[in-house]
Amino acid sequence: MTSRNRSHTAANPPAPRRRTVVKAAAAGAVLAAPLAVPAPALAAEAPAFLHGVASGDPLPDGILLWTRVTPTPEAVPGSGLGPDVEVRWTVALDKAFTNVVAKGSVTATAASDHTVKADVRGLSPATDYWFRFSAGATDSPAARTRTAPAASAAVANLRFGVVSCANWEAGYFSAYRHLAGRGDLDAWLHLGDYIYEYGTGEYGTRGTVVRPHVPAHEILTLADYRARHGRYKTDPDLQALHAVAPVVAIWDDHEIANDTWSGGAENHTEGAEGSWAARQAAAKRAYFEWMPVRPAIAGTTYRRLRFGKLVDLSLLDLRSFRSQQVSVGDGGVDDPERTLTGRAQLDWLKAGLASSDTTWRLVGNSVMIAPFAVGSLSADLLKPLAKLLGLPQEGLAINPDQWDGYTDDRRELLAHLRANAIRNTVFLTGDIHMAWANDVPVNAGTYPLSASAATEFVVTSVTSDNLDDLVKVPEGTVSAVAAPAIRAANRHVHWVDTDRHGYGVLDITADRAQMDYYVLSDRTEADATASWARSYRTRSGTQKVERTYDPV
């Protein structure tokens, strides 16, 4: 097993979310038009590996490998062009590939946008490996990955990077670069909004598009989604992170369309933008083509991974089965006939949490589960917050897109945790473009006199707008006002940062799960620095969050 550096210091660490936009073009023209800009630049030679390599969903005996080959210069993502090409893959114990442990080949075709995956098995647990792909005389970059510990292994420590919400146009992905530079991650979790579907200038960027989308219009078709994924995969910082550790990813709404639910989305006009069924199918197909994700349940991202006896990680799909979001102030949030998870997924989650014999039960959760009384904010902040959440700017009380809009599912899940004395459940959440450290109370109205059933760590956005970007004031200004108000009205909230961009690093031992929060100096600068902001932990058996003053 390769020696891995666990040391790390703060010196070397580490928006509106919803939209009010005008469509960039008539939908019929968008559906029919060719890509406005090629993505990425044409290959100088072919075949070529222009989109990096990646690995994901680590198992004790296996790993899923991914790449995309450009067989000819015109075979850009979404084009449907280019011949079939054999792509070979090699896995070794060393970067020089002198100790090869597995190899094989797969054919890249236009039918899969020339993306390929290799689900490699027969590997050793808790081991670092190197892998690469080859096509013709061309080798891809070499990359490192790591298998999960054996299911029965006593694991002393695990460390995961945690990210969400990366809007290409709003800035650079420095958060990915800083995570890649650590060299100590067992894996990294992407909790959704890996891509955004909007057209250029249609989503919050503080009024400045740092780098334009490809294609320029809102993505609707399979070719569109493929091209957008292809643009993202050209980012050097994202390629760097994919090349050092396996990713464990779930989708949220923007991989498809804003505020997605099972039968549509806020950012979809049936008919004018084609059928929802066709758009959703295209988005999901492109996602599974372009992401190193192994779907355990066909067509969804809910699945479970295990990391020895220390961690059980349940990953949720909170878009494919949910009921439509209710209007703000609508009593429908408590309707037991409405669901966020769908019956089958909620039963699967409850059964997995109850049967788990690991010390910690992590839940990869795309939208916040802790209650949030929005109305505690001052009037001048409610309007930008409503814009951030994509809600009507009058009568704002809750965010119906998160668990607050589906209280029956939440009550059932939290009651299950309490009734079965299930300890050490930690929700890991993205979506809201703010950093939070929360207890998850059974009854928020009586908390802390009532019990906490779990804890939650929410990471801020990589680049997507947060509140200060909307108000357009210096970073930290809004949080200084909003955070005390939020905490006063939500006594289970230990910390919230409404303003900064960054990432988290989750460090887990048998005694505690600790989230270290890092923030970026400037999302619009390609060489942005990162610094440690705060750390919170939950100690085993407590179901409560506490501040700690030392990052790990």
Coordinates of C-alpha atoms in Angstrom, one line a residue:
M1 CA 0.0 0.0 0.0
T2 CA 1.3 3.4 -0.9
S3 CA 2.2 5.7 2.0
R4 CA -0.3 8.6 2.2
N5 CA 0.4 12.0 3.8
R6 CA -2.2 12.9 6.4
S7 CA -0.7 16.2 7.5
H8 CA -2.3 19.4 6.5
T9 CA -2.3 23.1 7.5
A10 CA -4.4 26.1 6.8
A11 CA -1.6 27.6 4.8
N12 CA -2.0 24.7 2.3
P13 CA -5.7 23.7 2.7
P14 CA -7.9 24.2 1.6
A15 CA -25.2 33.0 -5.2
P16 CA -28.5 33.1 -6.3
R17 CA -29.2 29.4 -6.3
R18 CA -32.5 29.7 -8.0
R19 CA -33.2 31.7 -11.0
T20 CA -35.3 34.5 -12.3
V21 CA -34.3 34.7 -16.0
V22 CA -35.4 35.5 -19.5
K23 CA -34.9 32.6 -21.9
A24 CA -32.0 33.2 -24.2
A25 CA -33.8 32.1 -27.3
A26 CA -37.1 30.8 -28.6
A27 CA -37.3 27.1 -27.5
G28 CA -37.9 25.8 -31.0
A29 CA -34.8 27.5 -32.3
V30 CA -32.8 26.2 -29.3
L31 CA -33.9 22.7 -29.9
A32 CA -33.0 22.8 -33.6
A33 CA -29.8 24.9 -33.5
P34 CA -26.4 23.4 -33.7
L35 CA -23.9 24.0 -30.9
A36 CA -22.9 27.7 -31.0
V37 CA -19.4 27.1 -29.9
P38 CA -17.3 23.9 -30.2
A39 CA -16.5 22.2 -26.9
P40 CA -13.7 21.7 -26.2
A41 CA -11.2 23.1 -28.7
L42 CA -10.4 20.7 -31.5
A43 CA -7.7 18.1 -30.8
A44 CA -4.4 18.8 -32.4
E45 CA -3.9 15.1 -32.8
A46 CA -6.3 12.2 -32.6
P47 CA -7.1 10.2 -30.7
A48 CA -6.6 12.4 -27.7
F49 CA -7.7 12.5 -24.0
L50 CA -8.9 16.1 -23.6
H51 CA -11.2 15.6 -20.7
G52 CA -8.9 14.0 -18.2
V53 CA -9.5 10.7 -16.4
A54 CA -11.5 9.9 -13.3
S55 CA -12.4 7.2 -10.9
G56 CA -15.4 6.7 -8.5
D57 CA -17.6 4.6 -6.3
P58 CA -14.7 2.7 -4.5
L59 CA -15.4 -0.8 -3.3
P60 CA -13.1 -3.0 -1.2
D61 CA -12.2 -5.0 -4.3
G62 CA -12.9 -2.6 -7.1
I63 CA -13.1 0.9 -8.6
L64 CA -14.9 2.4 -11.5
L65 CA -12.6 4.1 -14.0
W66 CA -13.7 6.7 -16.6
T67 CA -12.4 8.8 -19.5
R68 CA -13.5 10.3 -22.8
V69 CA -11.5 9.9 -25.9
T70 CA -11.6 12.3 -28.9
P71 CA -11.0 10.0 -31.8
T72 CA -11.0 12.7 -34.5
P73 CA -10.8 16.5 -34.3
E74 CA -14.5 16.9 -35.2
A75 CA -15.7 14.4 -32.6
V76 CA -16.4 17.1 -30.0
P77 CA -18.8 16.3 -27.1
G78 CA -22.4 16.2 -28.3
S79 CA -21.5 16.1 -31.9
G80 CA -22.5 12.5 -32.6
L81 CA -19.4 12.3 -34.8
G82 CA -16.4 10.1 -34.9
P83 CA -15.5 6.5 -35.5
D84 CA -15.4 3.7 -32.9
V85 CA -12.1 3.4 -31.2
E86 CA -10.6 0.8 -28.9
V87 CA -9.6 2.2 -25.5
R88 CA -7.3 0.2 -23.4
W89 CA -7.0 0.6 -19.6
T90 CA -4.3 -0.4 -17.2
V91 CA -4.2 -0.5 -13.4
A92 CA -0.9 -0.7 -11.5
L93 CA 0.6 -0.3 -8.0
D94 CA 3.1 2.3 -9.1
K95 CA 3.0 5.4 -11.3
A96 CA 5.6 4.0 -13.6
F97 CA 3.2 1.0 -14.4
T98 CA 5.9 -1.5 -13.7
N99 CA 3.7 -3.5 -11.4
V100 CA 0.5 -4.0 -13.4
V101 CA -2.4 -5.7 -11.6
A102 CA -5.2 -5.4 -14.1
K103 CA -5.8 -4.4 -17.7
G104 CA -8.5 -4.6 -20.4
S105 CA -10.2 -2.7 -23.2
V106 CA -13.5 -1.2 -24.1
T107 CA -14.8 0.4 -27.3
A108 CA -15.7 4.1 -27.3
T109 CA -18.5 5.0 -29.7
A110 CA -20.5 8.0 -30.7
A111 CA -23.5 6.3 -29.1
S112 CA -21.9 7.0 -25.7
D113 CA -20.4 10.3 -26.7
H114 CA -17.0 8.4 -26.8
T115 CA -17.0 8.1 -23.0
V116 CA -15.9 4.8 -21.5
K117 CA -16.0 3.2 -18.1
A118 CA -14.2 0.2 -16.7
D119 CA -15.6 -1.4 -13.6
V120 CA -12.4 -3.1 -12.4
R121 CA -12.7 -5.8 -9.8
G122 CA -10.2 -8.2 -8.1
L123 CA -8.2 -5.4 -6.4
S124 CA -7.0 -5.3 -2.8
P125 CA -8.9 -3.2 -0.1
A126 CA -7.6 0.1 1.2
T127 CA -4.9 0.3 -1.4
D128 CA -3.7 3.1 -3.7
Y129 CA -3.5 2.3 -7.4
W130 CA -2.5 4.1 -10.5
F131 CA -4.4 3.9 -13.8
R132 CA -4.4 5.2 -17.3
F133 CA -6.1 4.8 -20.6
S134 CA -4.6 4.3 -24.1
A135 CA -6.0 4.7 -27.6
G136 CA -3.8 4.1 -30.7
A137 CA -0.4 5.5 -29.7
T138 CA -1.8 7.9 -27.2
D139 CA -1.7 7.5 -23.4
S140 CA -4.0 9.4 -21.1
P141 CA -2.5 11.1 -18.1
A142 CA -1.8 8.7 -15.2
A143 CA -4.1 9.1 -12.2
R144 CA -4.3 7.8 -8.7
T145 CA -7.3 6.1 -7.1
R146 CA -8.0 4.2 -3.9
T147 CA -10.2 1.2 -3.0
A148 CA -12.4 1.1 0.1
P149 CA -11.4 -0.8 3.2
A150 CA -12.6 -4.4 3.6
A151 CA -16.1 -4.5 5.1
S152 CA -14.9 -6.1 8.3
A153 CA -11.8 -4.0 8.7
A154 CA -11.2 -1.9 11.8
V155 CA -10.5 1.5 10.3
A156 CA -8.8 4.2 12.4
N157 CA -9.5 7.2 10.2
L158 CA -11.1 8.3 7.0
R159 CA -10.9 11.6 5.2
F160 CA -13.3 12.9 2.5
G161 CA -13.4 16.2 0.6
V162 CA -16.9 17.6 0.3
V163 CA -18.2 20.0 -2.4
S164 CA -21.3 21.2 -4.2
C165 CA -22.7 23.8 -6.5
A166 CA -20.1 24.7 -9.2
N167 CA -21.3 27.3 -11.6
W168 CA -18.8 27.5 -14.5
E169 CA -19.6 31.1 -15.4
A170 CA -19.3 32.5 -11.9
G171 CA -15.6 31.7 -11.4
Y172 CA -12.8 29.2 -11.3
F173 CA -12.8 25.9 -9.6
S174 CA -9.9 26.7 -7.1
A175 CA -11.7 24.6 -4.4
Y176 CA -11.0 21.5 -6.5
R177 CA -7.3 22.5 -6.9
H178 CA -6.9 22.9 -3.2
L179 CA -8.5 19.6 -2.4
A180 CA -6.4 17.9 -5.0
G181 CA -3.2 19.4 -3.4
R182 CA -3.9 17.8 -0.1
G183 CA -2.8 14.2 -1.0
D184 CA -4.7 12.7 1.9
L185 CA -8.2 12.0 0.7
D186 CA -9.7 8.6 0.7
A187 CA -12.4 9.9 -1.6
W188 CA -14.3 13.1 -2.3
L189 CA -18.1 13.6 -2.3
H190 CA -19.9 15.8 -4.8
L191 CA -23.3 16.5 -3.3
G192 CA -24.9 17.9 -6.5
D193 CA -25.0 20.7 -9.0
Y194 CA -21.8 19.5 -10.6
I195 CA -23.0 21.3 -13.7
Y196 CA -25.6 24.1 -14.3
E197 CA -28.1 24.0 -17.1
Y198 CA -28.6 27.8 -17.8
G199 CA -27.6 29.7 -20.8
T200 CA -24.8 32.3 -20.7
G201 CA -25.6 35.2 -18.3
E202 CA -28.9 33.6 -17.1
Y203 CA -27.6 32.6 -13.6
G204 CA -26.0 34.6 -10.9
T205 CA -22.5 35.8 -11.5
R206 CA -22.6 39.2 -9.7
G207 CA -23.2 40.6 -13.1
T208 CA -20.0 39.4 -14.6
V209 CA -19.6 36.2 -16.7
V210 CA -16.1 35.1 -15.8
R211 CA -16.0 32.4 -18.5
P212 CA -18.9 31.5 -20.8
H213 CA -20.8 28.3 -21.0
V214 CA -20.7 25.9 -23.9
P215 CA -23.2 25.7 -25.5
A216 CA -24.2 29.3 -24.9
H217 CA -28.0 28.6 -24.7
E218 CA -29.8 26.7 -22.0
I219 CA -29.2 23.0 -22.4
L220 CA -32.3 20.9 -23.4
T221 CA -31.2 18.1 -25.6
L222 CA -28.9 15.1 -25.2
A223 CA -26.3 16.9 -27.4
D224 CA -26.6 20.0 -25.2
Y225 CA -26.1 18.1 -21.9
R226 CA -23.1 16.2 -23.3
A227 CA -21.5 19.4 -24.5
R228 CA -21.9 21.1 -21.1
H229 CA -20.4 18.1 -19.3
G230 CA -17.6 18.2 -21.8
R231 CA -16.9 21.9 -21.1
Y232 CA -16.8 21.2 -17.4
K233 CA -14.4 18.3 -17.8
T234 CA -11.9 20.6 -19.5
D235 CA -11.3 22.5 -16.3
P236 CA -7.7 21.9 -15.1
D237 CA -8.6 22.0 -11.4
L238 CA -11.5 19.6 -11.8
Q239 CA -9.2 17.3 -13.8
A240 CA -6.6 17.5 -11.1
L241 CA -9.0 16.5 -8.3
H242 CA -10.4 13.6 -10.4
A243 CA -6.8 12.4 -10.9
V244 CA -5.9 12.0 -7.3
A245 CA -8.9 10.4 -5.6
P246 CA -12.2 8.6 -6.4
V247 CA -15.4 10.7 -6.4
V248 CA -18.7 9.6 -4.9
A249 CA -21.3 11.8 -6.6
I250 CA -25.1 12.4 -6.4
W251 CA -27.1 14.8 -8.5
D252 CA -29.3 17.6 -7.4
D253 CA -31.5 19.7 -9.7
H254 CA -29.1 21.6 -12.0
E255 CA -27.7 18.5 -13.5
I256 CA -31.2 18.4 -15.0
A257 CA -33.1 21.7 -14.5
N258 CA -33.7 24.1 -11.6
D259 CA -36.1 22.8 -8.9
T260 CA -36.5 19.5 -10.5
W261 CA -39.3 17.2 -9.3
S262 CA -40.6 13.9 -10.7
G263 CA -42.9 15.4 -13.2
G264 CA -41.2 18.6 -14.2
A265 CA -39.1 21.5 -13.0
E266 CA -39.3 25.3 -12.4
N267 CA -36.9 25.8 -15.2
H268 CA -38.8 23.8 -17.8
T269 CA -41.7 24.9 -20.0
E270 CA -43.5 21.8 -21.3
G271 CA -43.9 21.9 -25.0
A272 CA -42.0 25.0 -25.7
E273 CA -38.9 23.3 -24.4
G274 CA -39.9 19.8 -25.5
S275 CA -41.3 17.2 -23.2
W276 CA -40.1 16.9 -19.6
A277 CA -39.7 13.1 -20.0
A278 CA -37.3 13.6 -22.9
R279 CA -35.3 16.3 -21.3
Q280 CA -34.9 14.4 -18.0
A281 CA -33.9 11.2 -19.8
A282 CA -31.3 13.2 -21.9
A283 CA -29.9 14.8 -18.7
K284 CA -29.6 11.5 -16.8
R285 CA -28.1 9.7 -19.8
A286 CA -25.4 12.4 -20.2
Y287 CA -24.7 12.3 -16.5
F288 CA -24.1 8.6 -16.4
E289 CA -22.0 8.8 -19.5
W290 CA -19.8 11.6 -18.2
M291 CA -19.6 10.7 -14.5
P292 CA -17.7 7.8 -12.8
V293 CA -20.9 6.8 -11.0
R294 CA -22.1 3.2 -10.7
P295 CA -25.9 3.3 -10.6
A296 CA -27.1 0.7 -8.1
I297 CA -30.8 1.4 -8.8
A298 CA -31.2 1.9 -12.6
G299 CA -31.6 5.5 -13.6
T300 CA -31.0 7.0 -10.1
T301 CA -28.1 8.0 -7.9
Y302 CA -29.3 6.4 -4.6
R303 CA -26.9 3.7 -3.5
R304 CA -24.8 2.7 -0.5
L305 CA -21.0 2.3 0.0
R306 CA -19.2 0.9 3.0
F307 CA -15.8 1.9 4.3
G308 CA -14.8 -0.9 6.8
K309 CA -16.5 -0.9 10.2
L310 CA -16.1 2.9 10.5
V311 CA -18.5 4.3 7.9
D312 CA -21.7 3.4 6.0
L313 CA -22.5 6.0 3.3
S314 CA -26.1 6.2 2.0
L315 CA -26.4 8.4 -1.1
L316 CA -29.8 9.9 -1.9
D317 CA -31.6 10.9 -5.1
L318 CA -33.9 13.6 -4.0
R319 CA -35.1 14.7 -7.5
S320 CA -36.4 11.6 -9.3
F321 CA -39.3 10.7 -7.0
R322 CA -40.3 13.9 -5.3
S323 CA -43.7 15.5 -5.4
Q324 CA -43.9 19.0 -6.9
Q325 CA -42.8 21.8 -4.6
V326 CA -45.7 23.6 -2.9
S327 CA -46.2 27.4 -2.9
V328 CA -44.7 29.3 0.0
G329 CA -47.1 29.5 2.8
D330 CA -49.1 26.5 1.4
G331 CA -50.1 24.0 4.1
G332 CA -49.2 21.3 1.7
V333 CA -45.8 21.0 3.2
D334 CA -47.3 18.7 5.9
D335 CA -49.4 16.6 3.5
P336 CA -48.5 12.9 4.1
E337 CA -49.4 12.1 0.5
R338 CA -46.4 14.3 -0.7
T339 CA -42.9 12.9 -0.7
L340 CA -39.3 14.0 -1.2
T341 CA -37.7 10.6 -1.3
G342 CA -40.4 8.3 -2.7
R343 CA -41.7 5.4 -0.7
A344 CA -39.1 2.8 -1.9
Q345 CA -36.1 5.1 -1.3
L346 CA -37.3 6.1 2.2
D347 CA -37.8 2.5 3.2
W348 CA -34.4 1.6 1.7
L349 CA -32.8 4.4 3.7
K350 CA -34.5 3.5 7.0
A351 CA -33.6 -0.2 6.6
G352 CA -30.0 0.6 5.8
L353 CA -29.6 2.9 8.8
A354 CA -31.2 0.4 11.2
S355 CA -29.2 -2.6 10.0
S356 CA -25.8 -0.8 9.7
D357 CA -23.1 -2.1 12.1
T358 CA -20.6 0.7 11.4
T359 CA -19.7 3.3 13.9
W360 CA -20.9 6.2 11.7
R361 CA -23.9 6.4 9.3
L362 CA -23.3 9.1 6.7
V363 CA -26.1 10.3 4.4
G364 CA -25.2 12.1 1.2
N365 CA -28.1 14.5 1.0
S366 CA -28.6 17.1 -1.7
V367 CA -30.9 19.5 0.2
M368 CA -30.9 20.6 3.8
I369 CA -32.7 18.4 6.3
A370 CA -32.5 20.7 9.4
P371 CA -35.4 23.1 9.7
F372 CA -34.8 26.7 8.7
A373 CA -37.2 29.4 9.8
V374 CA -36.5 31.9 7.0
G375 CA -38.7 34.6 8.4
S376 CA -36.2 35.5 11.1
L377 CA -34.3 37.6 8.6
S378 CA -34.7 41.3 8.2
A379 CA -36.9 42.5 5.3
D380 CA -33.9 43.8 3.3
L381 CA -32.4 40.3 3.3
L382 CA -35.6 38.3 2.6
K383 CA -35.8 39.5 -1.0
P384 CA -32.3 38.5 -2.0
L385 CA -32.7 35.2 -0.1
A386 CA -36.0 34.5 -1.9
K387 CA -34.1 35.2 -5.2
L388 CA -31.3 32.8 -4.1
L389 CA -33.9 30.1 -3.4
G390 CA -36.0 30.8 -6.4
L391 CA -39.1 31.6 -4.3
P392 CA -41.7 34.3 -4.5
Q393 CA -40.3 37.4 -2.8
E394 CA -43.4 38.0 -0.7
G395 CA -44.6 35.9 2.1
L396 CA -41.3 33.9 2.4
A397 CA -41.5 31.6 5.4
I398 CA -39.7 28.3 4.4
N399 CA -37.8 26.9 1.5
P400 CA -40.2 24.3 0.1
D401 CA -37.5 22.8 -2.1
Q402 CA -35.7 21.2 0.8
W403 CA -36.9 18.9 3.6
D404 CA -38.9 21.8 5.1
G405 CA -41.3 21.4 2.1
Y406 CA -41.8 17.7 2.8
T407 CA -42.2 17.5 6.6
D408 CA -43.9 14.1 6.7
D409 CA -40.9 12.3 5.2
R410 CA -38.6 14.1 7.7
R411 CA -40.9 13.3 10.7
E412 CA -40.9 9.6 9.6
L413 CA -37.2 9.4 9.2
L414 CA -36.3 11.2 12.4
A415 CA -38.8 9.2 14.4
H416 CA -37.2 6.0 13.0
L417 CA -33.8 7.1 14.2
R418 CA -35.2 7.8 17.7
A419 CA -37.4 4.7 18.0
N420 CA -34.5 2.4 17.0
A421 CA -31.9 4.2 19.0
I422 CA -29.8 4.7 15.8
R423 CA -26.8 6.8 16.7
N424 CA -24.2 8.7 14.8
T425 CA -26.2 9.6 11.7
V426 CA -24.6 12.6 10.0
F427 CA -26.2 14.3 7.0
L428 CA -23.8 15.8 4.5
T429 CA -25.5 18.4 2.4
G430 CA -25.0 21.0 -0.4
D431 CA -27.4 23.0 -2.5
I432 CA -28.0 26.2 -0.4
H433 CA -24.7 28.0 -1.1
M434 CA -24.0 28.6 2.5
A435 CA -22.0 26.7 5.2
W436 CA -24.0 25.3 8.1
A437 CA -23.3 23.2 11.2
N438 CA -26.7 21.9 12.5
D439 CA -28.3 19.6 15.0
V440 CA -31.3 17.9 13.5
P441 CA -34.0 18.1 16.1
V442 CA -37.1 16.0 16.3
N443 CA -39.1 19.1 17.2
A444 CA -37.4 22.4 16.3
G445 CA -40.1 24.4 18.2
T446 CA -39.1 22.9 21.6
Y447 CA -35.4 22.5 20.9
P448 CA -33.1 22.2 22.9
L449 CA -35.5 20.8 25.5
S450 CA -36.4 18.1 23.0
A451 CA -34.0 15.6 21.4
S452 CA -31.7 15.8 18.4
A453 CA -31.9 12.8 16.2
A454 CA -28.9 13.4 14.0
T455 CA -26.4 16.1 12.9
E456 CA -25.8 17.9 9.6
F457 CA -22.8 19.5 7.9
V458 CA -23.7 21.7 5.0
V459 CA -21.0 22.9 2.6
T460 CA -21.1 26.2 0.7
S461 CA -20.8 26.5 -3.0
V462 CA -17.6 26.2 -5.1
T463 CA -18.6 29.2 -7.1
S464 CA -22.4 29.7 -7.3
D465 CA -23.7 32.9 -5.8
N466 CA -24.4 33.3 -2.1
L467 CA -26.2 36.1 -0.3
D468 CA -23.5 38.7 -0.4
D469 CA -23.1 38.2 -4.2
L470 CA -26.8 39.1 -4.6
V471 CA -26.7 42.1 -2.3
K472 CA -23.4 43.1 -3.9
V473 CA -21.7 44.1 -0.7
P474 CA -18.2 43.2 0.6
E475 CA -17.9 39.5 1.6
G476 CA -18.9 38.9 5.2
T477 CA -21.2 41.9 5.4
V478 CA -24.4 40.0 5.0
S479 CA -23.3 37.1 7.2
A480 CA -22.5 39.5 10.1
V481 CA -26.2 40.5 10.1
A482 CA -27.9 37.4 8.9
A483 CA -26.1 34.7 10.9
P484 CA -27.1 36.0 14.4
A485 CA -30.7 36.3 13.3
I486 CA -30.8 32.8 11.8
R487 CA -29.3 31.3 14.9
A488 CA -31.6 33.2 17.2
A489 CA -34.7 31.8 15.4
N490 CA -33.2 28.3 14.8
R491 CA -31.6 27.1 18.0
H492 CA -30.4 23.9 16.5
V493 CA -28.1 25.9 14.1
H494 CA -24.6 26.2 15.6
W495 CA -23.1 28.2 12.7
V496 CA -24.0 29.6 9.3
D497 CA -21.9 31.5 6.9
T498 CA -24.0 33.1 4.2
D499 CA -21.3 34.7 2.1
R500 CA -18.2 32.7 1.3
H501 CA -17.3 30.1 -1.3
G502 CA -15.2 27.0 -0.6
Y503 CA -15.3 23.4 0.4
G504 CA -15.2 21.0 3.4
V505 CA -13.0 18.2 4.6
L506 CA -14.7 15.6 6.7
D507 CA -12.4 13.7 9.0
I508 CA -13.8 10.6 10.8
T509 CA -12.5 8.5 13.7
A510 CA -14.3 6.2 16.0
D511 CA -14.7 9.1 18.5
R512 CA -15.9 11.9 16.3
A513 CA -16.8 13.1 12.8
Q514 CA -15.3 16.6 12.2
M515 CA -16.0 19.0 9.3
D516 CA -13.3 21.5 8.5
Y517 CA -14.6 24.4 6.5
Y518 CA -12.3 26.2 4.0
V519 CA -13.0 29.4 2.1
L520 CA -11.6 30.9 -1.1
S521 CA -10.0 34.3 -1.4
D522 CA -11.8 35.2 -4.6
R523 CA -13.8 32.8 -6.8
T524 CA -13.1 35.0 -9.9
E525 CA -9.3 34.5 -9.6
A526 CA -7.8 31.4 -11.2
D527 CA -5.1 31.4 -8.5
A528 CA -7.3 32.0 -5.5
T529 CA -5.9 30.9 -2.2
A530 CA -7.8 28.9 0.4
S531 CA -7.8 29.3 4.2
W532 CA -9.4 27.5 7.1
A533 CA -12.6 29.2 8.4
R534 CA -14.2 27.0 11.1
S535 CA -14.4 23.4 12.3
Y536 CA -17.3 21.6 13.9
R537 CA -17.6 18.0 15.1
T538 CA -20.1 15.6 16.5
R539 CA -18.8 13.2 19.1
S540 CA -19.9 9.6 19.0
G541 CA -23.2 9.0 20.8
T542 CA -24.2 12.7 21.2
Q543 CA -26.2 13.5 18.1
K544 CA -25.1 17.1 18.6
V545 CA -22.6 19.5 17.0
E546 CA -19.9 21.4 18.8
R547 CA -17.2 23.8 17.7
T548 CA -13.6 22.7 17.7
Y549 CA -10.7 25.0 17.1
D550 CA -8.2 22.9 15.3
P551 CA -8.5 21.6 11.7
V552 CA -7.2 18.1 11.1

